[in-house]
Amino acid sequence: MDRASSFFAAPPERVTARDEARFFGLLKTANNTFKRTEPSRLAGVDKALIATLAAYDSPLGAVLDLGISSGVTTLELIEALRKAGHAAEVTGTDRSVRARLVALPYGCRALVEPDGHVLQYEVLGRAVRPWERRLDRWTGMTVLRALVERRLREPAMARAAAGEGEEVALLSPRLRQAGAFRWHEDDITRRNPAFVARFDLVRAANLLNRHYFEPDTLREAVANTIAYLSGPGAWLLVLRTHGASDHRGTLFRMDEARRLSVVDRFGSGSEVEALVMELAG
Ligand SMILES: C[S@@+](CC[C@H](N)C(=O)[O-])C[C@H]1O[C@@H](n2cnc3c(N)ncnc32)[C@H](O)[C@@H]1O
């Protein structure tokens, strides 16, 4: 299932977590990040969150997960919440979710992002990565890629721009099947009026950090995130994972005066904790 055409054509119940990790691990986006999310990466954080919700006797209705990438950790959060008895409706957002799978000359195909960036070519029934691995020089892949790029890149971009082919969502097929879940393409730096005051839990995992945003933009993004909380009793979880499992995050709760206070910390806490407190004050 390395090829986009077979991955998106497969019945979701036949796609495993391993298939997803492998497929999304092959997709490097225009801003040099991978779509892959390590399965179970946030399992410990999910468990602590569920325990806190139980301690506060706080059932969740609407949940917003920001910057979901392929949605693997979103699916795990949904499963953990359901297991704990929360009948949550989950909305997942990311700046970029959609791509087009277009047919090309010689029976080839390409998976193309809306800005024209090619995520994958299919040539002679094989997936060809547009990005280079060190080993490629020794396997002849560098030569093949150069040839493919020369012949196929322009037609791929032109056909995608013309709206040809099939639109696909770069999301876990298991997540799309999960029920009580919807996704939106949404940029956290721009306030979405439809989200304001709607969510009992907002999670921003590996999104609201200095690595992604300039200081002023980060302020906007944090302010928008706070604005999406439904009101007193709502929860905000902000965290960043360093390395494979060093989670540094903060869980906040909104009080009657609509101020946020810190309920729990993971590791040394979120790097934007002080900013959240300032903007919610
Ligand atoms: C590292 S992934 C986090 C995936 C998941 N939340 C997790 O922690 O496993 C970060 C995601 O944030 C998205 N992103 C970056 N800038 C964004 C923005 N301004 N608005 C919404 N999403 C954004 C990226 O497209 C990427 O999919």
PDB file of N, CA and C and ligand atoms in Angstrom, residues 35 37 41-42 66-69 73 94-96 186-189 205-207 212-213, ligand 1:
ATOM      1  N   LYS A  35       4.012  13.711   6.848  1.00  0.00           N
ATOM      2  CA  LYS A  35       2.631  13.524   7.281  1.00  0.00           C
ATOM      3  C   LYS A  35       2.541  12.449   8.361  1.00  0.00           C
ATOM      4  N   THR A  37       2.670  10.364  11.701  1.00  0.00           N
ATOM      5  CA  THR A  37       2.650  10.574  13.146  1.00  0.00           C
ATOM      6  C   THR A  37       2.847   9.214  13.795  1.00  0.00           C
ATOM      7  N   ARG A  41       2.035   7.710  20.233  1.00  0.00           N
ATOM      8  CA  ARG A  41       2.964   8.712  20.748  1.00  0.00           C
ATOM      9  C   ARG A  41       2.397   9.450  21.957  1.00  0.00           C
ATOM     10  N   LEU A  42       1.093   9.742  21.929  1.00  0.00           N
ATOM     11  CA  LEU A  42       0.512  10.552  23.007  1.00  0.00           C
ATOM     12  C   LEU A  42      -0.339   9.715  23.966  1.00  0.00           C
ATOM     13  N   LEU A  66      -6.312  20.437  17.112  1.00  0.00           N
ATOM     14  CA  LEU A  66      -5.709  21.357  16.134  1.00  0.00           C
ATOM     15  C   LEU A  66      -4.419  20.770  15.558  1.00  0.00           C
ATOM     16  N   GLY A  67      -4.200  20.981  14.271  1.00  0.00           N
ATOM     17  CA  GLY A  67      -2.947  20.528  13.653  1.00  0.00           C
ATOM     18  C   GLY A  67      -2.820  19.017  13.710  1.00  0.00           C
ATOM     19  N   ILE A  68      -3.785  18.310  13.094  1.00  0.00           N
ATOM     20  CA  ILE A  68      -3.881  16.856  13.316  1.00  0.00           C
ATOM     21  C   ILE A  68      -2.974  16.046  12.402  1.00  0.00           C
ATOM     22  N   SER A  69      -2.357  16.672  11.406  1.00  0.00           N
ATOM     23  CA  SER A  69      -1.529  15.934  10.437  1.00  0.00           C
ATOM     24  C   SER A  69      -2.353  14.795   9.838  1.00  0.00           C
ATOM     25  N   THR A  73      -3.000  10.471  15.998  1.00  0.00           N
ATOM     26  CA  THR A  73      -3.167  10.723  17.436  1.00  0.00           C
ATOM     27  C   THR A  73      -4.588  11.211  17.746  1.00  0.00           C
ATOM     28  N   ASP A  94      -6.415  21.030  10.275  1.00  0.00           N
ATOM     29  CA  ASP A  94      -5.014  21.202   9.888  1.00  0.00           C
ATOM     30  C   ASP A  94      -5.001  22.227   8.758  1.00  0.00           C
ATOM     31  N   ARG A  95      -3.875  22.911   8.657  1.00  0.00           N
ATOM     32  CA  ARG A  95      -3.742  23.906   7.590  1.00  0.00           C
ATOM     33  C   ARG A  95      -3.872  23.249   6.221  1.00  0.00           C
ATOM     34  N   SER A  96      -3.362  22.033   6.117  1.00  0.00           N
ATOM     35  CA  SER A  96      -3.437  21.374   4.818  1.00  0.00           C
ATOM     36  C   SER A  96      -3.823  19.901   4.967  1.00  0.00           C
ATOM     37  N   ASP A 186      -8.089  24.349   8.127  1.00  0.00           N
ATOM     38  CA  ASP A 186      -8.228  25.584   8.892  1.00  0.00           C
ATOM     39  C   ASP A 186      -6.856  26.004   9.403  1.00  0.00           C
ATOM     40  N   ASP A 187      -6.598  27.306   9.301  1.00  0.00           N
ATOM     41  CA  ASP A 187      -5.302  27.834   9.736  1.00  0.00           C
ATOM     42  C   ASP A 187      -5.503  28.468  11.109  1.00  0.00           C
ATOM     43  N   ILE A 188      -4.787  27.987  12.101  1.00  0.00           N
ATOM     44  CA  ILE A 188      -5.003  28.461  13.476  1.00  0.00           C
ATOM     45  C   ILE A 188      -4.616  29.925  13.643  1.00  0.00           C
ATOM     46  N   THR A 189      -3.855  30.469  12.717  1.00  0.00           N
ATOM     47  CA  THR A 189      -3.472  31.880  12.856  1.00  0.00           C
ATOM     48  C   THR A 189      -4.599  32.823  12.394  1.00  0.00           C
ATOM     49  N   ALA A 205      -1.547  19.849  19.998  1.00  0.00           N
ATOM     50  CA  ALA A 205      -0.365  19.010  20.241  1.00  0.00           C
ATOM     51  C   ALA A 205       0.636  19.232  19.121  1.00  0.00           C
ATOM     52  N   ASN A 206       1.803  19.663  19.482  1.00  0.00           N
ATOM     53  CA  ASN A 206       2.895  19.871  18.526  1.00  0.00           C
ATOM     54  C   ASN A 206       2.520  20.871  17.431  1.00  0.00           C
ATOM     55  N   LEU A 207       1.882  21.931  17.854  1.00  0.00           N
ATOM     56  CA  LEU A 207       1.472  22.990  16.927  1.00  0.00           C
ATOM     57  C   LEU A 207       1.852  24.379  17.441  1.00  0.00           C
ATOM     58  N   TYR A 212       7.300  26.743  14.859  1.00  0.00           N
ATOM     59  CA  TYR A 212       6.406  26.957  13.714  1.00  0.00           C
ATOM     60  C   TYR A 212       6.126  28.426  13.422  1.00  0.00           C
ATOM     61  N   PHE A 213       6.036  29.244  14.488  1.00  0.00           N
ATOM     62  CA  PHE A 213       5.477  30.593  14.296  1.00  0.00           C
ATOM     63  C   PHE A 213       6.400  31.701  14.799  1.00  0.00           C
TER      64      PHE A 213
HETATM   65  C1  LIG B   1       3.832  17.771  14.033  1.00  0.00           C
HETATM   66  S1  LIG B   1       2.223  17.760  13.368  1.00  0.00           S
HETATM   67  C2  LIG B   1       1.272  17.392  14.829  1.00  0.00           C
HETATM   68  C3  LIG B   1       0.366  16.187  14.672  1.00  0.00           C
HETATM   69  C4  LIG B   1      -0.402  15.806  15.932  1.00  0.00           C
HETATM   70  N1  LIG B   1      -1.109  16.922  16.518  1.00  0.00           N
HETATM   71  C5  LIG B   1       0.533  15.179  16.943  1.00  0.00           C
HETATM   72  O1  LIG B   1       0.988  15.845  17.870  1.00  0.00           O
HETATM   73  O2  LIG B   1       0.821  13.995  16.800  1.00  0.00           O
HETATM   74  C6  LIG B   1       1.899  19.485  13.134  1.00  0.00           C
HETATM   75  C7  LIG B   1       0.755  19.781  12.176  1.00  0.00           C
HETATM   76  O3  LIG B   1       0.414  21.158  12.292  1.00  0.00           O
HETATM   77  C8  LIG B   1       0.011  21.619  11.025  1.00  0.00           C
HETATM   78  N2  LIG B   1       0.111  23.085  10.978  1.00  0.00           N
HETATM   79  C9  LIG B   1       1.214  23.851  10.833  1.00  0.00           C
HETATM   80  N3  LIG B   1       0.882  25.150  10.817  1.00  0.00           N
HETATM   81  C10 LIG B   1      -0.464  25.217  10.979  1.00  0.00           C
HETATM   82  C11 LIG B   1      -1.398  26.278  11.034  1.00  0.00           C
HETATM   83  N4  LIG B   1      -1.020  27.551  10.922  1.00  0.00           N
HETATM   84  N5  LIG B   1      -2.711  25.969  11.221  1.00  0.00           N
HETATM   85  C12 LIG B   1      -3.103  24.691  11.317  1.00  0.00           C
HETATM   86  N6  LIG B   1      -2.265  23.636  11.246  1.00  0.00           N
HETATM   87  C13 LIG B   1      -0.960  23.890  11.072  1.00  0.00           C
HETATM   88  C14 LIG B   1       0.942  20.932  10.061  1.00  0.00           C
HETATM   89  O4  LIG B   1       0.360  20.885   8.760  1.00  0.00           O
HETATM   90  C15 LIG B   1       1.108  19.549  10.711  1.00  0.00           C
HETATM   91  O5  LIG B   1       0.212  18.627  10.136  1.00  0.00           O
END
